[in-house]
Amino acid sequence: MHTTKNEKRLKVAILGGGPAGLGLAIELARLTFIDWELYEKKPQISETGGGLSLQPQIWKLLEHNGAAAHLTANDYFRSAEGHLEQRRNGRSGELLTIKYNPKDVPLDRRSCRLARSKLQSALLKNVDQTHINLSKKLVRVEHLPDNRVRISFEDGFVDEVDLLVAADGLRSVIRNFSFPNNTPHYNGQTVYRTIVSKSEVRKIDGIPWAPIFWKHVSGLYVYTCPLGDDDFEVTLRIRRPQEGAEPPSWGRPFDLHTLLHKCEDFCPQIRQILNLAAKGETQEFALFSGPRLKRIVSHGNIAFIGDASHPLLGNFGSGASFALEDVYTLTKIIGWALPRGRPLSDALDMFDSIRSPHYERLYKVLDNFTSIKATLRAEGLPVDEEIAERVKRISQASVSWMYYYEIDKVVDGYLRGLEKCENEARPTSKVVKQVMMGLGVTVR
Ligand SMILES: Cc1cc2nc3c(=O)[nH]c(=O)nc-3n(C[C@H](O)[C@H](O)[C@H](O)COP(=O)(O)OP(=O)(O)OC[C@H]3O[C@@H](n4cnc5c(N)ncnc54)[C@H](O)[C@@H]3O)c2cc1C
């Protein structure tokens, strides 16, 4: 931190203009002792195709950062029946499970689905865009002797900051620098996402107006869901081993016709909707995932938020929520700790002690799913039975706490615990752990 006019100011660089980076830009602007700049490698703040689910826990955060005010009912699809999702046999169309929003979730906080660009532009409206620096691709991170970080960009531009926040997504360059042994790898699956017109989909008999996974075996599925306006999402996930070749990057245009022959086993309405999607503009997304980071801070001056903090593949359909939970935690902690004279490295440790156990719990859920799927594969069931068993067993093992997680209560409880320690001059960790246990939350 450096001193200006007797006030200690913190210079922050945010790397990445996705939901995590934009959310952080909004919140940091509210902290008067912070100077921030956001760097994004693309020439504009944009989001590549497809849809995104907003689960119940994100709404409070979108209200908190003001983005909810820029989303209207036309922007998204929310199931009138309260469906969270359906799972069907993709070959026969048979309905296998339906998950609902719990009844006590208020209507305006129930899950919904929208084009990813809608969330992006709702967030962007609340960001002071004079601090956004576009076409700035980070290529190098260095530590300076005075505890600052130097960041260098492809175009030769260099900045030096007190705090670097990595919001640069699943294949974070900053994570490679801080944790070189934790590199996400292509997991052999690729998704193809197309947005088609609702009026065209209505001509196909048997496509229910709901979020639906049309499941097959071996990771193969088609996902269909109405979005806002005239948009309807069609996503195909398919196994595509690359055999040594570098898999395609995120969001490349793709000719879906070339894969239709691999989908001939799907039921007629799914074949029709894939044909429709093949006439539209499809984008290809190779899926990457990696091991959990043991800590989501490094060197006392780098924090990881959003996908950069947890290379998780989008499994819970909640990545934007997790990103905004990280943002809420980081900014609340910094806003509490630094004005009290606590060092930045302490604040980052506090952030880590709240968020790392959260990600640890999420990884455990996935580990459980992985072992269920491996057991099932070993049983060698006939295809339709395997589809039904897979849906049944995963559904039985599913947990939903992450969709109703109230990060504000967790962070506020944590800070109350710290204040109690200060007042009673008691050791911090013990009191905080007690307060958090009362909230049913594990912290380190
Ligand atoms: C198949 C799939 C389905 C998903 N479905 C959902 C869903 O339904 N609901 C949901 O909430 N989430 C979903 N997710 C997850 C969601 O997309 C992410 O969690 C969310 O976009 C994370 O936001 P982010 O800001 O952390 O990262 P990103 O959105 O990836 O943003 C990172 C930004 O950093 C920029 N950047 C990267 N490298 C550099 C660099 N070197 N220099 C400068 N800038 C850089 C990128 O250009 C990008 O703008 C899904 C993910 C996948 C893969």
Short mmCIF file of N, CA and C and ligand atoms in Angstrom, two decimals, residues 15-22 39-42 45-47 51-55 58 113 116 119-120 136-139 153 167-173 191 193 221 235 250 285-287 305-308 310 313-323, ligand 1:
data_model
loop_
_atom_site.label_atom_id
_atom_site.label_comp_id
_atom_site.label_asym_id
_atom_site.label_seq_id
_atom_site.Cartn_x
_atom_site.Cartn_y
_atom_site.Cartn_z
N LEU A 15 -7.75 -8.86 -13.19
CA LEU A 15 -7.45 -9.48 -14.48
C LEU A 15 -8.63 -10.27 -14.98
N GLY A 16 -9.31 -9.79 -16.03
CA GLY A 16 -10.41 -10.53 -16.61
C GLY A 16 -11.73 -9.80 -16.46
N GLY A 17 -12.48 -9.75 -17.56
CA GLY A 17 -13.76 -9.03 -17.57
C GLY A 17 -14.95 -9.95 -17.71
N GLY A 18 -14.90 -11.14 -17.06
CA GLY A 18 -16.07 -12.03 -17.00
C GLY A 18 -16.92 -11.63 -15.79
N PRO A 19 -17.89 -12.48 -15.42
CA PRO A 19 -18.73 -12.15 -14.25
C PRO A 19 -17.91 -11.85 -12.99
N ALA A 20 -16.82 -12.59 -12.77
CA ALA A 20 -16.02 -12.37 -11.56
C ALA A 20 -15.37 -10.98 -11.59
N GLY A 21 -14.69 -10.66 -12.69
CA GLY A 21 -13.98 -9.39 -12.79
C GLY A 21 -14.92 -8.19 -12.75
N LEU A 22 -16.05 -8.29 -13.47
CA LEU A 22 -16.99 -7.16 -13.49
C LEU A 22 -17.63 -6.99 -12.11
N TYR A 39 -8.23 -5.23 -16.45
CA TYR A 39 -7.58 -5.55 -17.73
C TYR A 39 -8.24 -6.76 -18.36
N GLU A 40 -8.58 -6.63 -19.63
CA GLU A 40 -9.26 -7.72 -20.34
C GLU A 40 -8.56 -7.93 -21.68
N LYS A 41 -8.30 -9.20 -22.02
CA LYS A 41 -7.54 -9.44 -23.26
C LYS A 41 -8.36 -9.21 -24.53
N LYS A 42 -9.69 -9.36 -24.43
CA LYS A 42 -10.50 -9.20 -25.64
C LYS A 42 -10.66 -7.71 -25.98
N ILE A 45 -15.73 -6.07 -23.85
CA ILE A 45 -16.29 -6.96 -22.82
C ILE A 45 -17.42 -7.71 -23.50
N SER A 46 -17.24 -9.00 -23.67
CA SER A 46 -18.28 -9.76 -24.38
C SER A 46 -18.33 -11.15 -23.78
N GLU A 47 -19.39 -11.82 -24.04
CA GLU A 47 -19.55 -13.18 -23.53
C GLU A 47 -19.88 -14.06 -24.71
N GLY A 51 -26.26 -20.37 -22.89
CA GLY A 51 -27.07 -19.86 -21.78
C GLY A 51 -26.37 -20.08 -20.46
N LEU A 52 -26.95 -19.52 -19.43
CA LEU A 52 -26.37 -19.58 -18.09
C LEU A 52 -27.53 -19.65 -17.11
N SER A 53 -27.42 -20.55 -16.13
CA SER A 53 -28.47 -20.61 -15.12
C SER A 53 -28.15 -19.66 -13.99
N LEU A 54 -29.16 -18.96 -13.52
CA LEU A 54 -29.00 -18.16 -12.31
C LEU A 54 -29.76 -18.92 -11.23
N GLN A 55 -29.02 -19.45 -10.27
CA GLN A 55 -29.65 -20.24 -9.21
C GLN A 55 -30.07 -19.31 -8.07
N ILE A 58 -27.79 -16.58 -6.29
CA ILE A 58 -27.14 -15.44 -6.95
C ILE A 58 -27.99 -14.16 -6.88
N ARG A 113 -32.95 -19.16 -16.56
CA ARG A 113 -31.84 -19.31 -17.52
C ARG A 113 -31.90 -18.17 -18.53
N ARG A 116 -25.89 -15.77 -21.83
CA ARG A 116 -24.78 -15.32 -20.97
C ARG A 116 -24.50 -13.83 -21.14
N LEU A 119 -26.32 -11.37 -18.67
CA LEU A 119 -25.73 -11.16 -17.33
C LEU A 119 -24.54 -10.22 -17.44
N GLN A 120 -23.74 -10.49 -18.47
CA GLN A 120 -22.54 -9.67 -18.67
C GLN A 120 -22.91 -8.20 -18.83
N LYS A 136 -5.85 -6.04 -23.53
CA LYS A 136 -4.67 -6.12 -22.64
C LYS A 136 -4.53 -7.57 -22.20
N LYS A 137 -3.66 -8.29 -22.90
CA LYS A 137 -3.47 -9.71 -22.57
C LYS A 137 -2.27 -9.85 -21.63
N LEU A 138 -2.55 -10.34 -20.44
CA LEU A 138 -1.47 -10.52 -19.46
C LEU A 138 -0.55 -11.66 -19.90
N VAL A 139 0.76 -11.39 -19.85
CA VAL A 139 1.69 -12.47 -20.24
C VAL A 139 2.69 -12.79 -19.13
N PHE A 153 1.95 -6.95 -20.09
CA PHE A 153 0.97 -7.33 -21.10
C PHE A 153 1.64 -7.53 -22.46
N ALA A 167 -9.05 -12.94 -12.09
CA ALA A 167 -10.42 -13.27 -12.49
C ALA A 167 -10.36 -13.70 -13.94
N ASP A 168 -9.24 -14.37 -14.30
CA ASP A 168 -8.98 -14.68 -15.71
C ASP A 168 -9.40 -16.09 -16.10
N GLY A 169 -10.40 -16.60 -15.39
CA GLY A 169 -11.09 -17.79 -15.87
C GLY A 169 -10.38 -19.11 -15.62
N LEU A 170 -10.99 -20.14 -16.20
CA LEU A 170 -10.58 -21.51 -15.93
C LEU A 170 -9.13 -21.81 -16.28
N ARG A 171 -8.64 -21.19 -17.35
CA ARG A 171 -7.25 -21.44 -17.73
C ARG A 171 -6.38 -20.24 -17.36
N SER A 172 -6.52 -19.83 -16.11
CA SER A 172 -5.86 -18.62 -15.61
C SER A 172 -4.34 -18.63 -15.80
N VAL A 173 -3.85 -17.56 -16.40
CA VAL A 173 -2.39 -17.39 -16.56
C VAL A 173 -1.76 -17.15 -15.19
N VAL A 191 -18.31 -29.26 -25.55
CA VAL A 191 -19.72 -28.89 -25.71
C VAL A 191 -19.88 -27.96 -26.90
N ARG A 193 -22.58 -25.23 -28.39
CA ARG A 193 -23.70 -24.44 -27.91
C ARG A 193 -24.24 -23.57 -29.04
N TYR A 221 -24.83 -35.97 -24.01
CA TYR A 221 -26.19 -35.47 -23.76
C TYR A 221 -26.49 -34.29 -24.66
N THR A 235 -27.63 -27.36 -26.52
CA THR A 235 -26.23 -27.69 -26.24
C THR A 235 -26.02 -29.18 -26.41
N TRP A 250 -11.81 -21.97 -26.34
CA TRP A 250 -13.13 -21.59 -25.86
C TRP A 250 -13.87 -20.70 -26.86
N PHE A 285 -16.77 -25.51 -27.23
CA PHE A 285 -16.09 -25.24 -25.96
C PHE A 285 -15.47 -26.55 -25.46
N ALA A 286 -14.16 -26.64 -25.55
CA ALA A 286 -13.47 -27.83 -25.01
C ALA A 286 -13.46 -27.71 -23.49
N LEU A 287 -13.82 -28.77 -22.81
CA LEU A 287 -13.94 -28.68 -21.35
C LEU A 287 -12.63 -29.00 -20.65
N ILE A 305 -10.35 -15.47 -7.91
CA ILE A 305 -11.81 -15.48 -7.78
C ILE A 305 -12.43 -16.09 -9.04
N GLY A 306 -13.68 -16.53 -8.91
CA GLY A 306 -14.39 -17.11 -10.06
C GLY A 306 -13.71 -18.40 -10.52
N ASP A 307 -13.81 -18.68 -11.82
CA ASP A 307 -13.28 -19.94 -12.35
C ASP A 307 -11.77 -20.06 -12.12
N ALA A 308 -11.07 -18.94 -12.00
CA ALA A 308 -9.62 -19.01 -11.75
C ALA A 308 -9.35 -19.68 -10.40
N HIS A 310 -11.26 -22.11 -9.02
CA HIS A 310 -11.76 -23.49 -8.91
C HIS A 310 -12.03 -24.05 -10.31
N LEU A 313 -15.26 -26.96 -14.26
CA LEU A 313 -16.03 -27.46 -15.41
C LEU A 313 -17.48 -26.99 -15.50
N GLY A 314 -17.92 -26.16 -14.62
CA GLY A 314 -19.32 -25.72 -14.69
C GLY A 314 -20.30 -26.78 -14.22
N ASN A 315 -19.83 -27.78 -13.45
CA ASN A 315 -20.69 -28.90 -13.07
C ASN A 315 -21.97 -28.53 -12.34
N PHE A 316 -21.92 -27.52 -11.52
CA PHE A 316 -23.10 -27.20 -10.72
C PHE A 316 -23.99 -26.15 -11.39
N GLY A 317 -23.61 -25.74 -12.61
CA GLY A 317 -24.39 -24.69 -13.30
C GLY A 317 -24.49 -23.45 -12.44
N SER A 318 -23.44 -23.16 -11.68
CA SER A 318 -23.49 -22.08 -10.70
C SER A 318 -22.22 -21.24 -10.70
N GLY A 319 -21.43 -21.35 -11.76
CA GLY A 319 -20.12 -20.68 -11.76
C GLY A 319 -20.21 -19.18 -11.56
N ALA A 320 -21.26 -18.56 -12.12
CA ALA A 320 -21.39 -17.10 -11.95
C ALA A 320 -21.71 -16.79 -10.49
N SER A 321 -22.51 -17.65 -9.85
CA SER A 321 -22.82 -17.43 -8.43
C SER A 321 -21.57 -17.58 -7.58
N PHE A 322 -20.79 -18.64 -7.86
CA PHE A 322 -19.57 -18.83 -7.07
C PHE A 322 -18.65 -17.61 -7.23
N ALA A 323 -18.59 -17.10 -8.47
CA ALA A 323 -17.73 -15.93 -8.73
C ALA A 323 -18.19 -14.75 -7.88
C1 LIG B 1 -20.22 -26.00 -20.23
C2 LIG B 1 -20.35 -24.97 -19.15
C3 LIG B 1 -21.62 -24.64 -18.70
C4 LIG B 1 -21.76 -23.71 -17.69
N1 LIG B 1 -23.00 -23.39 -17.26
C5 LIG B 1 -23.14 -22.49 -16.27
C6 LIG B 1 -24.43 -22.13 -15.78
O1 LIG B 1 -25.44 -22.63 -16.23
N2 LIG B 1 -24.52 -21.21 -14.78
C7 LIG B 1 -23.40 -20.62 -14.26
O2 LIG B 1 -23.52 -19.77 -13.34
N3 LIG B 1 -22.18 -20.95 -14.71
C8 LIG B 1 -22.03 -21.85 -15.68
N4 LIG B 1 -20.80 -22.17 -16.12
C9 LIG B 1 -19.65 -21.55 -15.49
C10 LIG B 1 -19.51 -20.10 -15.90
O3 LIG B 1 -19.39 -19.99 -17.28
C11 LIG B 1 -18.28 -19.58 -15.27
O4 LIG B 1 -18.21 -20.02 -13.94
C12 LIG B 1 -18.24 -18.07 -15.28
O5 LIG B 1 -18.20 -17.57 -16.58
C13 LIG B 1 -16.96 -17.67 -14.54
O6 LIG B 1 -16.73 -16.34 -14.66
P1 LIG B 1 -15.25 -15.81 -14.55
O7 LIG B 1 -15.38 -14.33 -14.62
O8 LIG B 1 -14.56 -16.42 -13.41
O9 LIG B 1 -14.47 -16.37 -15.83
P2 LIG B 1 -14.72 -16.11 -17.37
O10 LIG B 1 -16.14 -15.87 -17.65
O11 LIG B 1 -14.04 -17.22 -18.08
O12 LIG B 1 -13.94 -14.74 -17.65
C14 LIG B 1 -12.53 -14.67 -17.67
C15 LIG B 1 -12.13 -13.43 -18.44
O13 LIG B 1 -10.72 -13.29 -18.35
C16 LIG B 1 -10.22 -12.93 -19.63
N5 LIG B 1 -8.83 -13.38 -19.69
C17 LIG B 1 -8.38 -14.67 -19.69
N6 LIG B 1 -7.03 -14.70 -19.78
C18 LIG B 1 -6.61 -13.41 -19.81
C19 LIG B 1 -5.34 -12.79 -19.92
N7 LIG B 1 -4.21 -13.52 -20.02
N8 LIG B 1 -5.25 -11.44 -19.94
C20 LIG B 1 -6.39 -10.69 -19.85
N9 LIG B 1 -7.63 -11.23 -19.77
C21 LIG B 1 -7.75 -12.56 -19.75
C22 LIG B 1 -11.13 -13.69 -20.59
O14 LIG B 1 -11.09 -13.12 -21.88
C23 LIG B 1 -12.48 -13.54 -19.93
O15 LIG B 1 -13.16 -12.37 -20.33
C24 LIG B 1 -20.63 -23.10 -17.12
C25 LIG B 1 -19.36 -23.42 -17.60
C26 LIG B 1 -19.21 -24.37 -18.59
C27 LIG B 1 -17.84 -24.73 -19.05
#
